[in-house]
PDB file of C-alpha atoms in Angstrom:
ATOM      1  CA  MET A   1      53.985  63.844  40.826  1.00 78.00           C
ATOM      2  CA  THR A   2      54.839  60.821  42.898  1.00 96.00           C
ATOM      3  CA  TYR A   3      55.598  60.776  46.608  1.00 96.00           C
ATOM      4  CA  ARG A   4      59.193  59.802  45.802  1.00 96.00           C
ATOM      5  CA  ASN A   5      59.599  62.800  43.504  1.00 97.00           C
ATOM      6  CA  VAL A   6      58.260  65.195  46.135  1.00 97.00           C
ATOM      7  CA  LEU A   7      60.727  63.779  48.650  1.00 98.00           C
ATOM      8  CA  LEU A   8      63.545  64.003  46.118  1.00 97.00           C
ATOM      9  CA  VAL A   9      62.758  67.641  45.283  1.00 98.00           C
ATOM     10  CA  LEU A  10      62.725  68.573  48.980  1.00 98.00           C
ATOM     11  CA  HIS A  11      65.933  66.598  49.574  1.00 98.00           C
ATOM     12  CA  ILE A  12      67.763  68.259  46.683  1.00 98.00           C
ATOM     13  CA  ALA A  13      66.447  71.706  47.653  1.00 98.00           C
ATOM     14  CA  SER A  14      67.716  71.183  51.217  1.00 98.00           C
ATOM     15  CA  ALA A  15      71.151  70.128  49.992  1.00 98.00           C
ATOM     16  CA  ALA A  16      71.203  73.156  47.695  1.00 98.00           C
ATOM     17  CA  ALA A  17      70.216  75.412  50.621  1.00 98.00           C
ATOM     18  CA  TRP A  18      73.108  74.069  52.715  1.00 98.00           C
ATOM     19  CA  LEU A  19      75.647  74.274  49.896  1.00 98.00           C
ATOM     20  CA  GLY A  20      74.424  77.669  48.715  1.00 98.00           C
ATOM     21  CA  ALA A  21      74.632  79.248  52.166  1.00 98.00           C
ATOM     22  CA  ASN A  22      78.118  77.804  52.584  1.00 98.00           C
ATOM     23  CA  LEU A  23      79.268  79.258  49.271  1.00 98.00           C
ATOM     24  CA  VAL A  24      77.836  82.672  50.150  1.00 98.00           C
ATOM     25  CA  GLN A  25      79.669  82.598  53.477  1.00 97.00           C
ATOM     26  CA  LEU A  26      82.921  81.593  51.799  1.00 98.00           C
ATOM     27  CA  ALA A  27      82.579  84.405  49.266  1.00 98.00           C
ATOM     28  CA  LEU A  28      81.456  87.181  51.605  1.00 97.00           C
ATOM     29  CA  THR A  29      83.121  86.480  54.957  1.00 97.00           C
ATOM     30  CA  PRO A  30      86.513  87.877  53.885  1.00 96.00           C
ATOM     31  CA  GLN A  31      84.890  91.010  52.426  1.00 96.00           C
ATOM     32  CA  PHE A  32      82.816  91.794  55.517  1.00 96.00           C
ATOM     33  CA  ALA A  33      85.590  90.833  57.938  1.00 95.00           C
ATOM     34  CA  ARG A  34      88.033  93.249  56.266  1.00 93.00           C
ATOM     35  CA  LYS A  35      85.572  96.127  56.734  1.00 93.00           C
ATOM     36  CA  GLY A  36      85.727  95.567  60.485  1.00 93.00           C
ATOM     37  CA  GLY A  37      83.645  97.300  63.132  1.00 95.00           C
ATOM     38  CA  GLU A  38      79.879  97.162  63.045  1.00 96.00           C
ATOM     39  CA  VAL A  39      79.781  95.854  59.460  1.00 96.00           C
ATOM     40  CA  ALA A  40      81.826  92.776  60.339  1.00 96.00           C
ATOM     41  CA  ALA A  41      79.983  92.360  63.637  1.00 97.00           C
ATOM     42  CA  SER A  42      76.633  92.293  61.847  1.00 97.00           C
ATOM     43  CA  TRP A  43      77.930  89.759  59.340  1.00 97.00           C
ATOM     44  CA  PHE A  44      79.241  87.439  62.041  1.00 97.00           C
ATOM     45  CA  GLU A  45      76.017  87.746  64.033  1.00 98.00           C
ATOM     46  CA  ALA A  46      74.166  86.673  60.895  1.00 97.00           C
ATOM     47  CA  ALA A  47      76.610  83.791  60.464  1.00 97.00           C
ATOM     48  CA  SER A  48      75.966  82.752  64.058  1.00 96.00           C
ATOM     49  CA  TRP A  49      72.210  82.869  63.394  1.00 97.00           C
ATOM     50  CA  LEU A  50      72.733  80.622  60.368  1.00 96.00           C
ATOM     51  CA  GLY A  51      74.541  78.146  62.630  1.00 94.00           C
ATOM     52  CA  LYS A  52      71.764  78.214  65.229  1.00 94.00           C
ATOM     53  CA  ARG A  53      68.648  78.333  63.084  1.00 95.00           C
ATOM     54  CA  TYR A  54      68.989  78.125  59.312  1.00 97.00           C
ATOM     55  CA  TYR A  55      71.258  75.092  59.077  1.00 96.00           C
ATOM     56  CA  ASN A  56      69.202  73.282  61.731  1.00 95.00           C
ATOM     57  CA  LEU A  57      66.034  73.628  59.669  1.00 96.00           C
ATOM     58  CA  VAL A  58      67.835  72.663  56.463  1.00 97.00           C
ATOM     59  CA  GLY A  59      69.464  69.691  58.195  1.00 97.00           C
ATOM     60  CA  ILE A  60      66.174  68.451  59.617  1.00 97.00           C
ATOM     61  CA  VAL A  61      64.450  68.595  56.219  1.00 98.00           C
ATOM     62  CA  LEU A  62      67.481  66.940  54.615  1.00 98.00           C
ATOM     63  CA  ALA A  63      67.585  64.154  57.205  1.00 98.00           C
ATOM     64  CA  VAL A  64      63.840  63.466  57.218  1.00 98.00           C
ATOM     65  CA  THR A  65      63.572  63.407  53.428  1.00 98.00           C
ATOM     66  CA  GLY A  66      66.692  61.238  53.234  1.00 98.00           C
ATOM     67  CA  ILE A  67      65.251  58.725  55.679  1.00 97.00           C
ATOM     68  CA  LEU A  68      61.927  58.678  53.832  1.00 98.00           C
ATOM     69  CA  LEU A  69      63.705  58.276  50.493  1.00 97.00           C
ATOM     70  CA  VAL A  70      65.649  55.259  51.750  1.00 97.00           C
ATOM     71  CA  GLN A  71      62.397  53.711  52.952  1.00 96.00           C
ATOM     72  CA  GLU A  72      60.547  54.593  49.745  1.00 95.00           C
ATOM     73  CA  THR A  73      63.203  53.496  47.259  1.00 93.00           C
ATOM     74  CA  GLY A  74      64.259  50.310  48.966  1.00 90.00           C
ATOM     75  CA  TYR A  75      67.947  51.127  49.270  1.00 94.00           C
ATOM     76  CA  GLU A  76      69.687  49.445  52.155  1.00 94.00           C
ATOM     77  CA  TRP A  77      70.711  51.412  55.224  1.00 95.00           C
ATOM     78  CA  SER A  78      74.127  49.813  54.776  1.00 95.00           C
ATOM     79  CA  ALA A  79      74.611  51.459  51.353  1.00 97.00           C
ATOM     80  CA  GLY A  80      77.738  53.604  51.338  1.00 97.00           C
ATOM     81  CA  PHE A  81      76.021  56.729  50.039  1.00 97.00           C
ATOM     82  CA  VAL A  82      73.403  56.487  52.797  1.00 97.00           C
ATOM     83  CA  ALA A  83      76.123  56.207  55.449  1.00 97.00           C
ATOM     84  CA  VAL A  84      77.990  59.185  53.961  1.00 98.00           C
ATOM     85  CA  GLY A  85      74.798  61.257  53.998  1.00 97.00           C
ATOM     86  CA  ILE A  86      73.968  60.447  57.606  1.00 97.00           C
ATOM     87  CA  THR A  87      77.549  61.030  58.728  1.00 98.00           C
ATOM     88  CA  VAL A  88      77.822  64.429  57.045  1.00 98.00           C
ATOM     89  CA  ILE A  89      74.489  65.597  58.464  1.00 98.00           C
ATOM     90  CA  VAL A  90      75.743  64.684  61.951  1.00 97.00           C
ATOM     91  CA  ILE A  91      79.103  66.402  61.348  1.00 97.00           C
ATOM     92  CA  GLY A  92      77.302  69.485  60.019  1.00 97.00           C
ATOM     93  CA  ALA A  93      75.030  69.623  63.063  1.00 95.00           C
ATOM     94  CA  VAL A  94      77.964  69.286  65.443  1.00 96.00           C
ATOM     95  CA  LEU A  95      79.949  71.987  63.598  1.00 96.00           C
ATOM     96  CA  GLY A  96      76.967  74.341  63.592  1.00 95.00           C
ATOM     97  CA  ILE A  97      76.352  73.971  67.311  1.00 93.00           C
ATOM     98  CA  THR A  98      79.935  73.744  68.569  1.00 95.00           C
ATOM     99  CA  PHE A  99      81.824  75.924  66.091  1.00 97.00           C
ATOM    100  CA  PHE A 100      79.896  78.163  63.683  1.00 96.00           C
ATOM    101  CA  ALA A 101      77.346  79.611  66.123  1.00 96.00           C
ATOM    102  CA  PRO A 102      79.782  80.371  68.968  1.00 96.00           C
ATOM    103  CA  GLU A 103      82.599  81.413  66.623  1.00 96.00           C
ATOM    104  CA  GLY A 104      80.254  83.831  64.852  1.00 97.00           C
ATOM    105  CA  GLU A 105      79.356  85.374  68.211  1.00 97.00           C
ATOM    106  CA  ARG A 106      83.028  85.591  69.199  1.00 95.00           C
ATOM    107  CA  LEU A 107      83.986  87.213  65.901  1.00 96.00           C
ATOM    108  CA  ALA A 108      81.082  89.675  66.195  1.00 96.00           C
ATOM    109  CA  ALA A 109      82.221  90.714  69.667  1.00 95.00           C
ATOM    110  CA  ALA A 110      85.838  91.048  68.534  1.00 95.00           C
ATOM    111  CA  SER A 111      84.746  93.169  65.565  1.00 95.00           C
ATOM    112  CA  ARG A 112      82.851  95.532  67.863  1.00 94.00           C
ATOM    113  CA  GLN A 113      85.928  95.948  70.046  1.00 94.00           C
ATOM    114  CA  GLY A 114      87.765  97.279  67.026  1.00 88.00           C
ATOM    115  CA  GLY A 115      90.671  94.872  66.991  1.00 74.00           C
ATOM    116  CA  THR A 116      91.913  92.725  64.175  1.00 75.00           C
ATOM    117  CA  VAL A 117      89.562  89.821  63.667  1.00 83.00           C
ATOM    118  CA  ALA A 118      91.154  86.456  62.911  1.00 88.00           C
ATOM    119  CA  TRP A 119      88.500  84.996  60.606  1.00 93.00           C
ATOM    120  CA  ASN A 120      90.756  82.564  58.700  1.00 95.00           C
ATOM    121  CA  ARG A 121      89.875  79.635  60.963  1.00 96.00           C
ATOM    122  CA  TYR A 122      86.167  80.300  60.375  1.00 97.00           C
ATOM    123  CA  VAL A 123      86.687  80.174  56.611  1.00 97.00           C
ATOM    124  CA  ALA A 124      88.906  77.075  56.884  1.00 97.00           C
ATOM    125  CA  VAL A 125      86.221  75.157  58.786  1.00 98.00           C
ATOM    126  CA  ALA A 126      83.591  76.408  56.313  1.00 98.00           C
ATOM    127  CA  LEU A 127      85.777  75.009  53.501  1.00 98.00           C
ATOM    128  CA  VAL A 128      85.897  71.632  55.253  1.00 98.00           C
ATOM    129  CA  ASP A 129      82.127  71.659  55.740  1.00 98.00           C
ATOM    130  CA  THR A 130      81.574  72.626  52.100  1.00 98.00           C
ATOM    131  CA  SER A 131      83.935  69.890  50.924  1.00 98.00           C
ATOM    132  CA  LEU A 132      81.976  67.342  52.953  1.00 98.00           C
ATOM    133  CA  VAL A 133      78.706  68.529  51.423  1.00 98.00           C
ATOM    134  CA  LEU A 134      80.184  68.221  47.922  1.00 98.00           C
ATOM    135  CA  LEU A 135      81.535  64.767  48.772  1.00 98.00           C
ATOM    136  CA  THR A 136      78.056  63.755  49.916  1.00 98.00           C
ATOM    137  CA  ILE A 137      76.485  65.047  46.727  1.00 98.00           C
ATOM    138  CA  ALA A 138      78.984  62.974  44.731  1.00 98.00           C
ATOM    139  CA  ALA A 139      78.192  59.920  46.872  1.00 98.00           C
ATOM    140  CA  MET A 140      74.464  60.412  46.211  1.00 96.00           C
ATOM    141  CA  VAL A 141      74.852  60.978  42.472  1.00 96.00           C
ATOM    142  CA  TRP A 142      77.035  57.882  41.998  1.00 97.00           C
ATOM    143  CA  LYS A 143      75.199  55.907  44.701  1.00 95.00           C
ATOM    144  CA  TRP A 144      78.427  54.707  46.290  1.00 95.00           C
ATOM    145  CA  HIS A 145      78.239  51.074  47.391  1.00 92.00           C
ATOM    146  CA  ALA A 146      74.491  50.868  46.748  1.00 88.00           C
TER     147      ALA A 146
END
């Protein structure tokens, strides 16, 4: 197995980890949120943890392998698909730190207080994030403006 292939496997696995976790959150957030109370609180605490830890690790591996792949394959930094990848990693990091982690904590606290939890905004932002990941995958597959 070549160095490039190892990098590519790690890069694809990282993208799959990001996309997969997003899809799980999109599928399960409404179910757990509707249960309310401690069940919903636990779910949103886990979602906050994903925003603080899991996505950071995935993003770091994705970014490092992406950088190394550009260097290894000889693509230009100005290639459109490279720019899309870098931009979406930055957007994902900002969303994780400024929205998903604190919003998960807020929703967990609200769930424990027993009130109605407005989780629609959380899911809407997760849909945007997921759409950006899918857009990036398309950009990589078709090597936009390579």
